GROMACS .gro file of C-alpha atoms in nm:
model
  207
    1UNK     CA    1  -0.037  -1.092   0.595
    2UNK     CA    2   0.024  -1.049   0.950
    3UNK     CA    3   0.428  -1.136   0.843
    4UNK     CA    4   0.435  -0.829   0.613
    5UNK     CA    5   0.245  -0.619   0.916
    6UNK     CA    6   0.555  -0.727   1.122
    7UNK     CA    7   0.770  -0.634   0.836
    8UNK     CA    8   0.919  -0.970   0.801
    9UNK     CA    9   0.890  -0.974   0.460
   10UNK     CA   10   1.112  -1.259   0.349
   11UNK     CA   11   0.874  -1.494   0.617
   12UNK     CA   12   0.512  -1.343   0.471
   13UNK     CA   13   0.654  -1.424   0.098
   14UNK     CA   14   0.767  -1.809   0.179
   15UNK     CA   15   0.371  -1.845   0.374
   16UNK     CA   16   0.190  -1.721   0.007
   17UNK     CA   17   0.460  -1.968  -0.199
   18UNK     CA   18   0.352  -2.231   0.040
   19UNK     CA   19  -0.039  -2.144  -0.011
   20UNK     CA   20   0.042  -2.106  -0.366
   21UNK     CA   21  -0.066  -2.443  -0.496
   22UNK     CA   22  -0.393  -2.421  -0.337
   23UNK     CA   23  -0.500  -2.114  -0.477
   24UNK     CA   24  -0.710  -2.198  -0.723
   25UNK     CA   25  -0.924  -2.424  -0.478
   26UNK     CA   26  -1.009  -2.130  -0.246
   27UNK     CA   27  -1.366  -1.904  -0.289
   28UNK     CA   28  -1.304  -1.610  -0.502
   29UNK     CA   29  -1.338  -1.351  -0.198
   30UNK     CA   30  -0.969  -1.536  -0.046
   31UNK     CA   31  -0.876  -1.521  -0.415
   32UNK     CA   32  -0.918  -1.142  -0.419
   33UNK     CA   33  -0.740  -1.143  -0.047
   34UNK     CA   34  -0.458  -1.357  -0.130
   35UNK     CA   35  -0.378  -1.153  -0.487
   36UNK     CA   36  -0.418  -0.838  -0.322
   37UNK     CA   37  -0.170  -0.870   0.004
   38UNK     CA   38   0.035  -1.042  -0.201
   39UNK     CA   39   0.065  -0.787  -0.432
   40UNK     CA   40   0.114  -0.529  -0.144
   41UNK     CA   41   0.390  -0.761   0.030
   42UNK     CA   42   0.583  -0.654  -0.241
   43UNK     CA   43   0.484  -0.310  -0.263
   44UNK     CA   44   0.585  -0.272   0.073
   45UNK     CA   45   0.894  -0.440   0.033
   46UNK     CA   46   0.974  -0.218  -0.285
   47UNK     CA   47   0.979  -0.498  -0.523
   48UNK     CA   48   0.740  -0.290  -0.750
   49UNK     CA   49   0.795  -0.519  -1.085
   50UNK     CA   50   0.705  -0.831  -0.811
   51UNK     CA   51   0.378  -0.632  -0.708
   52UNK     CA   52   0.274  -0.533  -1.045
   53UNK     CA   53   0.163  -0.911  -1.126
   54UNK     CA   54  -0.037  -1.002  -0.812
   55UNK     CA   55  -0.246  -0.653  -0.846
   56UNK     CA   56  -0.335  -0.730  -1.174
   57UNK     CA   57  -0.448  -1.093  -1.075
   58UNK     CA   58  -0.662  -0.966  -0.814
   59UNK     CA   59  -0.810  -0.696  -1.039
   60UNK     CA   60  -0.914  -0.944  -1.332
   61UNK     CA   61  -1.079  -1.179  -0.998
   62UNK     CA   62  -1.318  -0.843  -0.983
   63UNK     CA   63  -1.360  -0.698  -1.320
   64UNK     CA   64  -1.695  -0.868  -1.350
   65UNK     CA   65  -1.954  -0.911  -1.114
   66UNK     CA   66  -2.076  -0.661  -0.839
   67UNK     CA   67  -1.775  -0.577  -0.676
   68UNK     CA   68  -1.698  -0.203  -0.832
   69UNK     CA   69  -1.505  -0.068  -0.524
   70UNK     CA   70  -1.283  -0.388  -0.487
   71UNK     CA   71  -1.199  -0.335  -0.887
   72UNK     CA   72  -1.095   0.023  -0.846
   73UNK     CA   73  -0.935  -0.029  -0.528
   74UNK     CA   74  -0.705  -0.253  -0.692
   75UNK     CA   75  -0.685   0.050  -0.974
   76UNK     CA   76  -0.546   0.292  -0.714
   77UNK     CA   77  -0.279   0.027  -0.608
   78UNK     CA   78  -0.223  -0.034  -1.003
   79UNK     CA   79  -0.175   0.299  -1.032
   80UNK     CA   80   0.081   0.338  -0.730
   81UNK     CA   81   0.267   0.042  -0.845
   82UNK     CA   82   0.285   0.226  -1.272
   83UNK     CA   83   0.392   0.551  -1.075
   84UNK     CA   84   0.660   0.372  -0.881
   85UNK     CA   85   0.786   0.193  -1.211
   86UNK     CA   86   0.772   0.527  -1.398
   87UNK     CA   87   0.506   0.444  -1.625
   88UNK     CA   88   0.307   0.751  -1.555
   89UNK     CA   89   0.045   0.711  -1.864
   90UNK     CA   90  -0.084   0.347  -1.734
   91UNK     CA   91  -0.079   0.503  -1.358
   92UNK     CA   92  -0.360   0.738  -1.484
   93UNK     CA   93  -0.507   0.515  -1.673
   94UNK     CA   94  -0.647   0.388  -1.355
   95UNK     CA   95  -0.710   0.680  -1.148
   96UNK     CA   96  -0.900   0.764  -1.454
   97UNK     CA   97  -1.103   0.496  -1.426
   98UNK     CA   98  -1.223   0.481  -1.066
   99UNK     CA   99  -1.265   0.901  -1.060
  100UNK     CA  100  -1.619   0.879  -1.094
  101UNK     CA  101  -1.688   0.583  -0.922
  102UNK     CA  102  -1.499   0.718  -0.625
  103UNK     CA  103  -1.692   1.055  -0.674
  104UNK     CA  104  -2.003   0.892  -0.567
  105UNK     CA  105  -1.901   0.740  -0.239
  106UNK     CA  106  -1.771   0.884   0.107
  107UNK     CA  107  -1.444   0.739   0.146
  108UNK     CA  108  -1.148   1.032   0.303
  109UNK     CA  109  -0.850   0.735   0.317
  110UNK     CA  110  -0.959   0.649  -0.075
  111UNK     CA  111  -0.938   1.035  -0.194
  112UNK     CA  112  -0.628   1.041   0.020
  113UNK     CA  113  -0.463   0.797  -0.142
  114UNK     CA  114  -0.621   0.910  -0.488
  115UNK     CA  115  -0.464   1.263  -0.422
  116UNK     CA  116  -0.096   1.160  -0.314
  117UNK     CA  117  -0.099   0.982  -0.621
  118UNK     CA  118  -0.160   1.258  -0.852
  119UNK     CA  119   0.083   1.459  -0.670
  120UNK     CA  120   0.382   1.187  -0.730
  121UNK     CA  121   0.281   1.194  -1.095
  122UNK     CA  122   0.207   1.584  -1.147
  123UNK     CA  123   0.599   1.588  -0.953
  124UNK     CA  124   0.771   1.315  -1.229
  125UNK     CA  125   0.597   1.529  -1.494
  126UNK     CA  126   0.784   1.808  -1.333
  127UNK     CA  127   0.450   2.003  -1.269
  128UNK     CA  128   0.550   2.098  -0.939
  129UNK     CA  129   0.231   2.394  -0.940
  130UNK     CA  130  -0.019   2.061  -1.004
  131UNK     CA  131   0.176   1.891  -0.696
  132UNK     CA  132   0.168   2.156  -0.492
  133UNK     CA  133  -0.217   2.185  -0.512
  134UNK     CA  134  -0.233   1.797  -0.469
  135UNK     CA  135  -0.034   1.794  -0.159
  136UNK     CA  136  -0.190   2.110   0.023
  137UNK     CA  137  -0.496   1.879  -0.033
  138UNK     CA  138  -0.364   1.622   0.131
  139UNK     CA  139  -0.225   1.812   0.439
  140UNK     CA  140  -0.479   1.718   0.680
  141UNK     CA  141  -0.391   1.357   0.787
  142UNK     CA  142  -0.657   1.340   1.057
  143UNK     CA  143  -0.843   0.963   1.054
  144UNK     CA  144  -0.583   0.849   0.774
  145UNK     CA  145  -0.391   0.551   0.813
  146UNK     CA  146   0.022   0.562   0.831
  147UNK     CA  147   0.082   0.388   0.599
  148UNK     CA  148  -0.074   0.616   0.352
  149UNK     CA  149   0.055   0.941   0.495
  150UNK     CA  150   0.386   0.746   0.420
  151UNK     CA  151   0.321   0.716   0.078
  152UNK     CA  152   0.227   1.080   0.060
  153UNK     CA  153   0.507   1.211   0.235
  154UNK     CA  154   0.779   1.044   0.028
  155UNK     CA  155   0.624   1.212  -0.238
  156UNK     CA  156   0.620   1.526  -0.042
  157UNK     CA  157   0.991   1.534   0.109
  158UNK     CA  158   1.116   1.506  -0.295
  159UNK     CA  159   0.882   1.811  -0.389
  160UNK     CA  160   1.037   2.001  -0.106
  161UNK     CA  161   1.398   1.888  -0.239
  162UNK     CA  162   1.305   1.974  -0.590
  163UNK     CA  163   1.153   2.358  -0.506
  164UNK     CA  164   1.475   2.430  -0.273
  165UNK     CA  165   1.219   2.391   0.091
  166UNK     CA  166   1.445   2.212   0.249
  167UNK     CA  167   1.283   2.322   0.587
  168UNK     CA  168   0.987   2.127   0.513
  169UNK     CA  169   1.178   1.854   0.342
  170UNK     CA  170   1.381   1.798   0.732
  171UNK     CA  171   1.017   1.836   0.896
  172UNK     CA  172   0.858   1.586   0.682
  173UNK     CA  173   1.131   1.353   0.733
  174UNK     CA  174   1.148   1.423   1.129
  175UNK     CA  175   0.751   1.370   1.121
  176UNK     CA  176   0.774   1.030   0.947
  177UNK     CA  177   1.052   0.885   1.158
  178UNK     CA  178   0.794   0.990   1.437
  179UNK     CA  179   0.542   0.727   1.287
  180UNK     CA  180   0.771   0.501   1.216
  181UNK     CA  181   0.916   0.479   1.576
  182UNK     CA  182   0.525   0.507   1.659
  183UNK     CA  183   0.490   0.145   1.408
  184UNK     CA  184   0.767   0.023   1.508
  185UNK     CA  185   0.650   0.034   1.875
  186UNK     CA  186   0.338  -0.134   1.753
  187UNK     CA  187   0.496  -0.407   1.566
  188UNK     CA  188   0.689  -0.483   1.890
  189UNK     CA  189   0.410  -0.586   1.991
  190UNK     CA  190   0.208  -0.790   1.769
  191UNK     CA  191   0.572  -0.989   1.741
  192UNK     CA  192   0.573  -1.031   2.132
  193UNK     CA  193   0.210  -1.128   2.045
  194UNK     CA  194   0.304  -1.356   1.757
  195UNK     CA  195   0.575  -1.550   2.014
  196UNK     CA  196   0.364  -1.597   2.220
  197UNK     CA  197   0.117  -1.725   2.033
  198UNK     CA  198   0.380  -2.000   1.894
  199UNK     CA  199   0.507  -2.056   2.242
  200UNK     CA  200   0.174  -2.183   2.333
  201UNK     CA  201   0.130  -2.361   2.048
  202UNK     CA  202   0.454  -2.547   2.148
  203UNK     CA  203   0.354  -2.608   2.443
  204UNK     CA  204   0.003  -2.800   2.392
  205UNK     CA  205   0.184  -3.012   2.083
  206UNK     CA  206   0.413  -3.098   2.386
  207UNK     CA  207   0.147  -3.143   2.612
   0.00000   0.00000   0.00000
């Protein structure tokens, strides 16, 4: 997981092959863990058909027992992964599903994510009225993680392309270069951090 956070995809994906084997040995909370970042490794990486398996996994892991918001957590990522593989009917499916469940609790990055959903599918349905409603819901971004105003924004910037705004299209794509140089920054970081780490490891196997 921390791999993927650095975006070094290829090196997250050989660490869960190598864990693979040992999967079924492991509690069924790192079961959930391990099914669900892999799963959005390959989201992130845009290997949607890759994704589609591992979210699925981690969803059957949950489907019985007392863990409702895990289960429809993994519906909204379901339903991400359909929308990004153009199967809009199983994409609602799930939203369908966790609506009232997520009705009942207090959750703004949740609803977020529920919402930016619904606009990329109301927007592949060519509803572009629906979207529009979706994504002036979604304007606010304040206490909501990038990564998810990513997600909406994509979504967003083709709207603007398909209604002719291409004013807003060039500021949405201005504003998320702005996080990503912001992540970027960040990830600089954590892979200073991450040399570091392995520099001292070096150096006490030395030692």
């Amino acid at each position: 997981r921390s791999y993927m956070e650095l975006r070094d995809y290829e090196q997250s994906d050989s660490y869960y092959t190598l864990e693979a084997p040992n999967l079924a040995e492991r509690t069924l909370s790192e079961q959930f863990m391990y099914c669900n970042n892999r799963g959005n490794l390959y989201y992130y990486w845009k290997k949607y058909a890759n994704a589609l398996p591992w979210f699925k996994q981690a969803r059957s892991l949950v489907e019985k027992g007392p863990y409702v918001f895990q289960k429809h957590l993994c519906g909204l990522n379901l339903a991400d992964t359909y929308l990004h593989l153009n199967q809009l009917d199983s994409a609602l499916h799930y939203l369908n599903q966790g609506e009232v469940f997520f009705s009942t609790i207090d959750n703004k990055s949740v609803r977020y994510y529920n919402l930016a959903i619904r606009a990329g599918i109301a927007l592949k349905q060519g509803d572009l009225p629906l979207a529009r409603t979706y994504f002036e819901q979604t304007a606010s971004t304040s206490g909501i993680d990038n990564d998810l105003v990513l997600i909406r924004n994509d979504f967003f910037e083709a709207y603007c392309i398909a209604v002719g705004d291409y004013k807003n299209a060039y500021l949405t794509l201005s504003h998320d270069g702005i996080i990503n140089d912001s992540l970027r920054n960040d990830l600089a970081h954590k892979r200073a951090a991450t040399y570091d780490l392995h520099y001292k490891m070096d150096t006490s196997l030395l030692q």
